[in-house]
C-alpha positions as YAML, in Angstrom:
chain: A
units: angstrom
residues:
- id: 1
  name: MET
  ca: [-0.02, 0.01, 0.00]
- id: 2
  name: ALA
  ca: [1.46, 3.35, -1.05]
- id: 3
  name: ASN
  ca: [2.14, 5.89, 1.64]
- id: 4
  name: GLN
  ca: [-0.22, 8.84, 1.56]
- id: 5
  name: GLN
  ca: [1.38, 12.15, 0.79]
- id: 6
  name: PRO
  ca: [0.81, 14.90, 3.39]
- id: 7
  name: VAL
  ca: [-1.65, 17.58, 2.39]
- id: 8
  name: VAL
  ca: [-0.08, 21.01, 1.85]
- id: 9
  name: CYS
  ca: [-2.07, 23.86, 3.37]
- id: 10
  name: THR
  ca: [-2.32, 26.61, 0.76]
- id: 11
  name: SER
  ca: [-5.01, 28.89, 2.22]
- id: 12
  name: LEU
  ca: [-6.61, 27.20, 5.22]
- id: 13
  name: HIS
  ca: [-5.16, 27.13, 8.73]
- id: 14
  name: LEU
  ca: [-4.40, 24.38, 11.21]
- id: 15
  name: PRO
  ca: [-6.13, 24.48, 14.60]
- id: 16
  name: PRO
  ca: [-4.08, 25.25, 17.70]
- id: 17
  name: ASP
  ca: [-2.27, 22.46, 19.48]
- id: 18
  name: LEU
  ca: [-4.65, 20.84, 21.99]
- id: 19
  name: ARG
  ca: [-2.04, 19.79, 24.51]
- id: 20
  name: PRO
  ca: [-1.46, 23.05, 26.40]
- id: 21
  name: PHE
  ca: [-5.18, 23.69, 26.78]
- id: 22
  name: LEU
  ca: [-6.00, 20.24, 28.08]
- id: 23
  name: ARG
  ca: [-2.89, 20.16, 30.29]
- id: 24
  name: ILE
  ca: [-4.09, 23.30, 32.08]
- id: 25
  name: HIS
  ca: [-7.36, 21.54, 32.90]
- id: 26
  name: GLU
  ca: [-5.48, 18.44, 34.07]
- id: 27
  name: ILE
  ca: [-3.20, 20.44, 36.40]
- id: 28
  name: SER
  ca: [-6.16, 22.24, 37.92]
- id: 29
  name: LEU
  ca: [-8.01, 19.01, 38.57]
- id: 30
  name: THR
  ca: [-5.11, 16.85, 39.81]
- id: 31
  name: VAL
  ca: [-2.79, 19.43, 41.49]
- id: 32
  name: PHE
  ca: [-4.55, 22.68, 42.44]
- id: 33
  name: LEU
  ca: [-7.83, 21.23, 43.70]
- id: 34
  name: PRO
  ca: [-6.61, 18.30, 45.88]
- id: 35
  name: ASN
  ca: [-3.67, 20.16, 47.39]
- id: 36
  name: LEU
  ca: [-5.65, 23.28, 48.20]
- id: 37
  name: ASP
  ca: [-8.33, 21.11, 49.77]
- id: 38
  name: ARG
  ca: [-5.71, 19.33, 51.85]
- id: 39
  name: LEU
  ca: [-4.44, 22.65, 53.17]
- id: 40
  name: ARG
  ca: [-8.01, 23.77, 53.92]
- id: 41
  name: LEU
  ca: [-8.79, 20.63, 55.87]
- id: 42
  name: SER
  ca: [-5.57, 21.01, 57.88]
- id: 43
  name: LEU
  ca: [-6.53, 24.56, 58.90]
- id: 44
  name: GLU
  ca: [-10.07, 23.54, 59.71]
- id: 45
  name: THR
  ca: [-8.71, 21.38, 62.53]
- id: 46
  name: SER
  ca: [-7.32, 24.56, 64.16]
- id: 47
  name: ARG
  ca: [-10.27, 26.84, 63.51]
- id: 48
  name: ASN
  ca: [-11.40, 26.61, 67.12]
- id: 49
  name: ILE
  ca: [-7.87, 27.37, 68.38]
- id: 50
  name: ASP
  ca: [-7.18, 30.18, 65.99]
- id: 51
  name: PRO
  ca: [-10.00, 31.09, 63.59]
- id: 52
  name: GLU
  ca: [-7.91, 33.91, 62.06]
- id: 53
  name: ALA
  ca: [-5.64, 31.43, 60.27]
- id: 54
  name: ALA
  ca: [-8.57, 29.60, 58.66]
- id: 55
  name: GLU
  ca: [-10.21, 32.92, 57.74]
- id: 56
  name: ILE
  ca: [-7.03, 34.07, 55.98]
- id: 57
  name: PHE
  ca: [-7.04, 30.97, 53.85]
- id: 58
  name: ASP
  ca: [-10.82, 31.33, 53.20]
- id: 59
  name: ASP
  ca: [-10.19, 34.77, 51.72]
- id: 60
  name: THR
  ca: [-7.27, 33.45, 49.72]
- id: 61
  name: ARG
  ca: [-9.29, 30.60, 48.21]
- id: 62
  name: LYS
  ca: [-11.83, 33.17, 46.98]
- id: 63
  name: ILE
  ca: [-9.10, 35.06, 45.15]
- id: 64
  name: LEU
  ca: [-7.63, 31.84, 43.73]
- id: 65
  name: ARG
  ca: [-11.06, 30.91, 42.33]
- id: 66
  name: GLU
  ca: [-11.40, 34.26, 40.62]
- id: 67
  name: GLU
  ca: [-7.90, 34.04, 39.07]
- id: 68
  name: LEU
  ca: [-8.42, 30.45, 37.91]
- id: 69
  name: GLU
  ca: [-11.63, 31.42, 36.17]
- id: 70
  name: LYS
  ca: [-9.60, 33.88, 34.05]
- id: 71
  name: VAL
  ca: [-7.41, 30.97, 33.00]
- id: 72
  name: PHE
  ca: [-10.32, 28.81, 31.92]
- id: 73
  name: LYS
  ca: [-11.74, 31.70, 29.92]
- id: 74
  name: VAL
  ca: [-8.85, 30.97, 27.50]
- id: 75
  name: LEU
  ca: [-10.28, 27.50, 26.92]
- id: 76
  name: ASP
  ca: [-13.69, 29.02, 26.36]
- id: 77
  name: LEU
  ca: [-12.33, 31.29, 23.61]
- id: 78
  name: ALA
  ca: [-10.49, 28.36, 22.04]
- id: 79
  name: GLN
  ca: [-13.79, 26.55, 21.74]
- id: 80
  name: GLN
  ca: [-15.46, 29.62, 20.27]
- id: 81
  name: LEU
  ca: [-12.61, 29.91, 17.77]
- id: 82
  name: ALA
  ca: [-13.27, 26.38, 16.53]
- id: 83
  name: GLU
  ca: [-16.96, 27.19, 16.13]
- id: 84
  name: GLN
  ca: [-16.08, 30.30, 14.09]
- id: 85
  name: TYR
  ca: [-13.65, 28.41, 11.84]
- id: 86
  name: SER
  ca: [-16.30, 25.79, 11.07]
- id: 87
  name: LYS
  ca: [-18.31, 28.58, 9.44]
- id: 88
  name: ILE
  ca: [-15.41, 29.16, 7.00]
- id: 89
  name: LEU
  ca: [-15.47, 25.49, 6.05]
- id: 90
  name: GLU
  ca: [-19.24, 25.60, 5.74]
- id: 91
  name: ALA
  ca: [-19.07, 28.57, 3.45]
- id: 92
  name: LEU
  ca: [-16.53, 26.76, 1.25]
- id: 93
  name: SER
  ca: [-18.75, 23.69, 0.97]
- id: 94
  name: GLU
  ca: [-21.67, 25.92, -0.06]
- id: 95
  name: GLY
  ca: [-19.60, 27.97, -2.51]
- id: 96
  name: LYS
  ca: [-20.12, 31.17, -0.54]
- id: 97
  name: PRO
  ca: [-17.60, 33.98, 0.21]
- id: 98
  name: THR
  ca: [-15.44, 33.48, 3.29]
- id: 99
  name: GLN
  ca: [-14.48, 37.09, 4.08]
- id: 100
  name: ARG
  ca: [-16.99, 37.57, 6.90]
- id: 101
  name: PRO
  ca: [-16.37, 34.29, 8.77]
- id: 102
  name: LEU
  ca: [-12.62, 34.80, 8.35]
- id: 103
  name: TYR
  ca: [-13.00, 38.25, 9.89]
- id: 104
  name: TYR
  ca: [-14.64, 36.76, 12.96]
- id: 105
  name: VAL
  ca: [-11.94, 34.10, 13.19]
- id: 106
  name: ASN
  ca: [-9.35, 36.88, 13.22]
- id: 107
  name: LEU
  ca: [-11.26, 38.66, 16.01]
- id: 108
  name: GLY
  ca: [-11.50, 35.41, 17.95]
- id: 109
  name: ALA
  ca: [-7.80, 34.73, 17.66]
- id: 110
  name: TYR
  ca: [-7.00, 38.27, 18.75]
- id: 111
  name: ALA
  ca: [-9.33, 37.96, 21.75]
- id: 112
  name: GLY
  ca: [-7.68, 34.65, 22.64]
- id: 113
  name: ARG
  ca: [-4.29, 36.31, 22.59]
- id: 114
  name: GLN
  ca: [-5.42, 39.09, 24.88]
- id: 115
  name: CYS
  ca: [-7.18, 36.67, 27.21]
- id: 116
  name: SER
  ca: [-4.07, 34.52, 27.41]
- id: 117
  name: GLU
  ca: [-2.09, 37.59, 28.55]
- id: 118
  name: LYS
  ca: [-4.64, 38.26, 31.30]
- id: 119
  name: ALA
  ca: [-4.54, 34.62, 32.35]
- id: 120
  name: MET
  ca: [-0.74, 34.76, 32.63]
- id: 121
  name: LYS
  ca: [-1.09, 37.74, 34.94]
- id: 122
  name: ALA
  ca: [-3.74, 35.80, 36.86]
- id: 123
  name: MET
  ca: [-1.23, 33.00, 37.47]
- id: 124
  name: SER
  ca: [1.21, 35.56, 38.86]
- id: 125
  name: VAL
  ca: [-1.52, 36.80, 41.22]
- id: 126
  name: PHE
  ca: [-2.30, 33.17, 42.08]
- id: 127
  name: ARG
  ca: [1.29, 32.59, 43.18]
- id: 128
  name: ARG
  ca: [1.60, 35.88, 45.07]
- id: 129
  name: GLU
  ca: [-1.66, 35.38, 47.00]
- id: 130
  name: LEU
  ca: [-0.81, 31.79, 47.93]
- id: 131
  name: GLU
  ca: [2.71, 32.69, 49.12]
- id: 132
  name: SER
  ca: [1.27, 35.61, 51.12]
- id: 133
  name: ALA
  ca: [-1.41, 33.42, 52.70]
- id: 134
  name: VAL
  ca: [1.06, 30.71, 53.71]
- id: 135
  name: SER
  ca: [3.34, 33.32, 55.26]
- id: 136
  name: ARG
  ca: [0.52, 35.02, 57.21]
- id: 137
  name: VAL
  ca: [-1.08, 31.77, 58.34]
- id: 138
  name: THR
  ca: [2.26, 30.40, 59.49]
- id: 139
  name: ALA
  ca: [2.97, 33.58, 61.49]
- id: 140
  name: THR
  ca: [-0.46, 33.40, 63.08]
- id: 141
  name: LEU
  ca: [-0.16, 29.75, 64.01]
- id: 142
  name: ASN
  ca: [3.35, 30.22, 65.40]
- id: 143
  name: THR
  ca: [1.87, 32.42, 68.10]
- id: 144
  name: LYS
  ca: [-0.31, 29.51, 69.25]
- id: 145
  name: TYR
  ca: [2.34, 26.77, 69.25]
- id: 146
  name: LYS
  ca: [5.66, 26.34, 71.00]
- id: 147
  name: LYS
  ca: [8.60, 27.70, 69.11]
- id: 148
  name: GLY
  ca: [10.18, 24.98, 66.89]
- id: 149
  name: SER
  ca: [7.13, 22.72, 66.88]
- id: 150
  name: LYS
  ca: [5.39, 21.74, 63.67]
- id: 151
  name: THR
  ca: [2.14, 23.54, 62.85]
- id: 152
  name: MET
  ca: [-0.52, 22.55, 60.31]
- id: 153
  name: LEU
  ca: [1.23, 24.17, 57.36]
- id: 154
  name: THR
  ca: [4.76, 23.15, 58.30]
- id: 155
  name: SER
  ca: [4.07, 19.43, 58.34]
- id: 156
  name: THR
  ca: [5.84, 17.37, 55.70]
- id: 157
  name: GLU
  ca: [2.66, 16.60, 53.81]
- id: 158
  name: ASN
  ca: [1.41, 20.21, 53.69]
- id: 159
  name: THR
  ca: [4.82, 21.59, 52.78]
- id: 160
  name: LYS
  ca: [4.84, 19.20, 49.85]
- id: 161
  name: SER
  ca: [1.37, 20.38, 48.81]
- id: 162
  name: VAL
  ca: [2.45, 24.01, 48.78]
- id: 163
  name: SER
  ca: [5.53, 23.09, 46.75]
- id: 164
  name: GLU
  ca: [3.43, 21.16, 44.22]
- id: 165
  name: ILE
  ca: [1.00, 24.05, 43.82]
- id: 166
  name: LEU
  ca: [3.79, 26.57, 43.23]
- id: 167
  name: SER
  ca: [5.46, 24.27, 40.69]
- id: 168
  name: ALA
  ca: [2.12, 23.74, 38.90]
- id: 169
  name: ILE
  ca: [1.59, 27.54, 38.76]
- id: 170
  name: ASP
  ca: [4.85, 27.86, 36.85]
- id: 171
  name: ASP
  ca: [3.81, 25.05, 34.51]
- id: 172
  name: CYS
  ca: [0.47, 26.73, 33.81]
- id: 173
  name: TYR
  ca: [2.22, 30.01, 33.06]
- id: 174
  name: GLU
  ca: [4.38, 28.33, 30.41]
- id: 175
  name: LEU
  ca: [1.31, 26.53, 28.96]
- id: 176
  name: LEU
  ca: [-0.57, 29.81, 28.75]
- id: 177
  name: GLN
  ca: [2.41, 31.30, 26.94]
- id: 178
  name: GLN
  ca: [2.08, 28.52, 24.36]
- id: 179
  name: CYS
  ca: [-1.66, 29.24, 24.02]
- id: 180
  name: HIS
  ca: [-0.89, 32.91, 23.59]
- id: 181
  name: ASN
  ca: [1.63, 32.23, 20.80]
- id: 182
  name: GLN
  ca: [-0.82, 30.00, 18.93]
- id: 183
  name: PHE
  ca: [-3.59, 32.59, 19.13]
- id: 184
  name: ALA
  ca: [-1.17, 35.29, 17.99]
- id: 185
  name: GLN
  ca: [0.04, 33.19, 15.04]
- id: 186
  name: LEU
  ca: [-3.52, 32.52, 13.88]
- id: 187
  name: ALA
  ca: [-4.42, 36.21, 14.28]
- id: 188
  name: THR
  ca: [-1.53, 37.12, 12.00]
- id: 189
  name: GLN
  ca: [-2.40, 34.48, 9.39]
- id: 190
  name: THR
  ca: [-6.05, 35.60, 9.17]
- id: 191
  name: GLN
  ca: [-5.51, 39.34, 8.81]
- id: 192
  name: ASP
  ca: [-6.24, 39.30, 5.08]
- id: 193
  name: GLU
  ca: [-9.94, 38.63, 4.80]
- id: 194
  name: SER
  ca: [-9.74, 37.76, 1.10]
- id: 195
  name: SER
  ca: [-6.86, 35.33, 1.41]
- id: 196
  name: ILE
  ca: [-9.02, 32.18, 1.12]
- id: 197
  name: ASP
  ca: [-11.29, 33.42, -1.68]
- id: 198
  name: SER
  ca: [-8.30, 34.63, -3.72]
- id: 199
  name: ASN
  ca: [-6.62, 31.21, -3.34]
- id: 200
  name: PRO
  ca: [-9.36, 28.58, -2.94]
- id: 201
  name: PRO
  ca: [-8.23, 25.37, -1.25]
- id: 202
  name: SER
  ca: [-8.59, 21.96, -2.86]
- id: 203
  name: GLU
  ca: [-11.32, 19.57, -1.81]
- id: 204
  name: GLU
  ca: [-8.75, 17.35, -0.13]
- id: 205
  name: GLU
  ca: [-7.35, 20.25, 1.85]
- id: 206
  name: THR
  ca: [-10.84, 21.30, 2.93]
- id: 207
  name: ARG
  ca: [-11.68, 17.75, 3.98]
- id: 208
  name: VAL
  ca: [-8.49, 17.36, 6.02]
- id: 209
  name: MET
  ca: [-8.87, 20.75, 7.73]
- id: 210
  name: ARG
  ca: [-12.53, 20.02, 8.53]
- id: 211
  name: ALA
  ca: [-11.47, 16.78, 10.25]
- id: 212
  name: LYS
  ca: [-8.68, 18.50, 12.21]
- id: 213
  name: TRP
  ca: [-10.88, 21.36, 13.42]
- id: 214
  name: GLN
  ca: [-13.67, 18.95, 14.26]
- id: 215
  name: THR
  ca: [-11.24, 16.91, 16.41]
- id: 216
  name: PHE
  ca: [-10.06, 20.07, 18.13]
- id: 217
  name: PHE
  ca: [-13.63, 21.16, 18.86]
- id: 218
  name: ASP
  ca: [-14.75, 17.74, 20.11]
- id: 219
  name: SER
  ca: [-11.73, 17.53, 22.44]
- id: 220
  name: ILE
  ca: [-12.06, 20.96, 23.96]
- id: 221
  name: ARG
  ca: [-15.83, 21.39, 23.99]
- id: 222
  name: GLY
  ca: [-17.16, 22.00, 27.51]
- id: 223
  name: VAL
  ca: [-13.75, 21.70, 29.16]
- id: 224
  name: TRP
  ca: [-13.92, 25.32, 30.29]
- id: 225
  name: VAL
  ca: [-17.28, 24.66, 31.97]
- id: 226
  name: HIS
  ca: [-15.78, 21.86, 34.03]
- id: 227
  name: GLY
  ca: [-12.84, 24.18, 34.75]
- id: 228
  name: PHE
  ca: [-15.19, 26.75, 36.25]
- id: 229
  name: LYS
  ca: [-16.64, 23.98, 38.44]
- id: 230
  name: ILE
  ca: [-13.11, 23.18, 39.65]
- id: 231
  name: ALA
  ca: [-12.58, 26.83, 40.49]
- id: 232
  name: ASP
  ca: [-15.88, 26.94, 42.39]
- id: 233
  name: GLU
  ca: [-14.89, 23.81, 44.29]
- id: 234
  name: ILE
  ca: [-11.72, 25.53, 45.46]
- id: 235
  name: GLN
  ca: [-13.74, 28.24, 47.23]
- id: 236
  name: TYR
  ca: [-16.87, 26.21, 48.02]
- id: 237
  name: PRO
  ca: [-15.67, 22.61, 48.69]
- id: 238
  name: SER
  ca: [-18.29, 19.91, 48.27]
- id: 239
  name: LEU
  ca: [-20.90, 22.48, 47.30]
- id: 240
  name: ASP
  ca: [-22.98, 19.82, 45.57]
- id: 241
  name: ASN
  ca: [-22.83, 17.44, 48.54]
- id: 242
  name: PHE
  ca: [-26.21, 18.09, 50.04]
- id: 243
  name: GLN
  ca: [-25.60, 15.49, 52.75]
- id: 244
  name: ASP
  ca: [-23.28, 17.90, 54.53]
- id: 245
  name: ILE
  ca: [-25.89, 20.28, 55.95]
- id: 246
  name: SER
  ca: [-23.50, 21.98, 58.30]
- id: 247
  name: GLU
  ca: [-21.25, 22.95, 55.39]
- id: 248
  name: ARG
  ca: [-24.20, 24.36, 53.47]
- id: 249
  name: ARG
  ca: [-25.28, 26.45, 56.42]
- id: 250
  name: LYS
  ca: [-21.75, 27.73, 56.94]
- id: 251
  name: LEU
  ca: [-21.59, 28.82, 53.29]
- id: 252
  name: GLY
  ca: [-25.01, 30.42, 53.45]
- id: 253
  name: HIS
  ca: [-26.56, 28.25, 50.74]
- id: 254
  name: ASN
  ca: [-29.58, 27.01, 52.67]
- id: 255
  name: ILE
  ca: [-32.82, 28.23, 51.17]
- id: 256
  name: ARG
  ca: [-35.59, 29.44, 53.44]
- id: 257
  name: SER
  ca: [-39.16, 28.34, 52.83]
- id: 258
  name: TRP
  ca: [-42.09, 30.76, 52.64]
- id: 259
  name: ARG
  ca: [-43.22, 29.49, 56.06]
- id: 260
  name: THR
  ca: [-39.91, 30.57, 57.52]
- id: 261
  name: PHE
  ca: [-40.29, 34.03, 55.98]
- id: 262
  name: PHE
  ca: [-43.73, 34.34, 57.50]
- id: 263
  name: GLN
  ca: [-42.49, 33.29, 60.94]
- id: 264
  name: LEU
  ca: [-39.71, 35.85, 60.76]
- id: 265
  name: ARG
  ca: [-42.22, 38.53, 59.79]
- id: 266
  name: ASP
  ca: [-44.57, 37.62, 62.65]
- id: 267
  name: LYS
  ca: [-41.73, 37.76, 65.17]
- id: 268
  name: ARG
  ca: [-40.79, 41.32, 64.32]
- id: 269
  name: SER
  ca: [-41.94, 43.47, 67.24]
- id: 270
  name: LEU
  ca: [-41.80, 46.68, 65.21]
- id: 271
  name: VAL
  ca: [-43.30, 47.23, 61.76]
- id: 272
  name: ARG
  ca: [-42.45, 50.44, 59.94]
- id: 273
  name: SER
  ca: [-45.30, 51.83, 57.87]
- id: 274
  name: THR
  ca: [-44.96, 54.80, 55.55]
- id: 275
  name: ASN
  ca: [-47.88, 56.65, 53.95]
- id: 276
  name: ILE
  ca: [-46.66, 57.91, 50.62]
- id: 277
  name: LEU
  ca: [-50.10, 59.02, 49.45]
- id: 278
  name: ARG
  ca: [-51.22, 61.66, 51.91]
- id: 279
  name: ALA
  ca: [-50.95, 62.62, 55.60]
- id: 280
  name: PRO
  ca: [-54.30, 62.13, 57.26]
- id: 281
  name: ALA
  ca: [-55.32, 64.66, 59.88]
- id: 282
  name: ALA
  ca: [-56.94, 62.09, 62.14]
- id: 283
  name: PRO
  ca: [-56.25, 58.47, 61.26]
- id: 284
  name: ASP
  ca: [-59.01, 56.05, 62.20]
- id: 285
  name: TYR
  ca: [-57.58, 53.06, 64.10]
- id: 286
  name: SER
  ca: [-60.95, 51.52, 64.88]
- id: 287
  name: SER
  ca: [-60.56, 49.00, 62.10]
- id: 288
  name: HIS
  ca: [-57.32, 47.67, 63.64]
- id: 289
  name: LYS
  ca: [-57.26, 44.82, 66.07]
- id: 290
  name: SER
  ca: [-57.41, 45.68, 69.78]
- id: 291
  name: GLY
  ca: [-53.91, 44.28, 70.21]
- id: 292
  name: MET
  ca: [-52.37, 47.02, 68.02]
- id: 293
  name: ARG
  ca: [-51.35, 50.34, 69.49]
- id: 294
  name: VAL
  ca: [-49.54, 53.37, 68.13]
- id: 295
  name: THR
  ca: [-46.32, 54.10, 70.00]
- id: 296
  name: ASN
  ca: [-44.81, 56.88, 67.93]
- id: 297
  name: ALA
  ca: [-47.39, 58.58, 65.71]
- id: 298
  name: VAL
  ca: [-46.35, 61.96, 64.34]
- id: 299
  name: ASN
  ca: [-48.72, 64.28, 62.46]
- id: 300
  name: HIS
  ca: [-47.00, 66.33, 59.76]
- id: 301
  name: PRO
  ca: [-48.31, 69.35, 57.91]
- id: 302
  name: GLU
  ca: [-50.51, 68.71, 54.90]
- id: 303
  name: GLY
  ca: [-48.57, 67.46, 51.89]
- id: 304
  name: LEU
  ca: [-45.67, 65.87, 53.82]
- id: 305
  name: GLN
  ca: [-45.44, 62.11, 54.29]
- id: 306
  name: SER
  ca: [-45.97, 60.69, 57.74]
- id: 307
  name: SER
  ca: [-44.04, 57.83, 59.23]
- id: 308
  name: ASN
  ca: [-45.57, 55.74, 61.99]
- id: 309
  name: ILE
  ca: [-43.89, 52.92, 63.91]
- id: 310
  name: THR
  ca: [-46.45, 50.52, 65.26]
- id: 311
  name: GLU
  ca: [-45.95, 47.74, 67.75]
- id: 312
  name: ILE
  ca: [-48.01, 44.61, 67.31]
- id: 313
  name: SER
  ca: [-48.56, 42.97, 70.68]
- id: 314
  name: GLY
  ca: [-49.81, 39.42, 70.99]
- id: 315
  name: ALA
  ca: [-49.29, 38.79, 67.29]
- id: 316
  name: ILE
  ca: [-46.47, 36.29, 67.65]
- id: 317
  name: PRO
  ca: [-47.82, 32.74, 67.31]
- id: 318
  name: SER
  ca: [-46.29, 29.98, 69.39]
- id: 319
  name: ASN
  ca: [-46.06, 27.51, 66.51]
- id: 320
  name: GLY
  ca: [-45.63, 29.19, 63.14]
- id: 321
  name: PRO
  ca: [-48.10, 31.51, 61.45]
- id: 322
  name: SER
  ca: [-51.71, 31.73, 62.51]
- id: 323
  name: PRO
  ca: [-53.86, 29.16, 60.70]
- id: 324
  name: LYS
  ca: [-56.78, 31.63, 60.55]
- id: 325
  name: THR
  ca: [-55.06, 33.77, 57.89]
- id: 326
  name: PRO
  ca: [-55.02, 32.20, 54.41]
- id: 327
  name: LEU
  ca: [-51.58, 31.58, 52.92]
- id: 328
  name: ARG
  ca: [-52.34, 33.68, 49.87]
- id: 329
  name: LYS
  ca: [-53.28, 36.66, 52.03]
- id: 330
  name: ARG
  ca: [-50.16, 36.22, 54.18]
- id: 331
  name: LEU
  ca: [-48.02, 36.16, 51.06]
- id: 332
  name: LEU
  ca: [-49.60, 39.41, 49.86]
- id: 333
  name: LEU
  ca: [-49.07, 41.06, 53.25]
- id: 334
  name: PHE
  ca: [-45.42, 39.98, 53.26]
- id: 335
  name: LEU
  ca: [-44.65, 41.27, 49.78]
- id: 336
  name: THR
  ca: [-46.50, 44.59, 49.98]
- id: 337
  name: PRO
  ca: [-45.91, 47.47, 52.46]
- id: 338
  name: MET
  ca: [-48.60, 48.53, 54.93]
- id: 339
  name: PHE
  ca: [-50.18, 51.92, 54.24]
- id: 340
  name: ILE
  ca: [-52.22, 53.94, 56.68]
- id: 341
  name: VAL
  ca: [-55.15, 55.70, 54.99]
...
């Protein structure tokens, strides 16, 4: 069987190399996430002794999440670039001009180059924030332990975790540099919007490029979405583990029911009511329940709004909201302000 001759690209363009993009995701999943979680768990054991150390690392993990999201935005733009280039190949198959889709490919490559530069800066911030946090946490813990004794962050295992994270940051920086160079190269190659139409590719070249770009798209599609989930997991560990109720409450992700809202409303001893329509000369309180009394009613001149603070006595039920009031009416009372007319 004769060896196939390689196809020479005359006007179309090869997709970027997949390896640096996918390697960034792999490092985030296998190095950043487990090692940062190990450090977090180590500090959680000392939260009762010194909550400041754990709080420092909590704030740092928030910053690390934000910076890592900037990195995965690069993968998002790489996916969008593949989608844009597919429109060039589609136009060729339909015999249509390629200037407009090539223009958008050029914009996408330029955006990818700029985004890669921001991501490289984000990695520098990532390193600086982590080193600062380790230094501050170590100094804080040293005040609680005997001099020379090992603290949570100075144990052999945690020291290794910090070292692995810092080394991975350097690796990601180099990988982002490769992504930047590939975006920049494609941006340069696609500056001439008429380059493809003035030198149409052969059917074989179009077929090969379609297969290569399809492989690139299939391999990188949705990776950035999973990357954002990794970043979220760094700040909010086990966010999707609904078995850990205490963790959900600590993170403030528990959702109150309408019944809870009604109970909170009933337990307020003071209800502020503002009349924005008119200031009555002599309000009639006969329609109110006997348990309600005015404690600070002020009559203003005609035309000015009046503000009354009323205290509702005996309105707090012992077990949830009063069953005599329909749920629909209670919802209306909760969502709308009370006006005195």
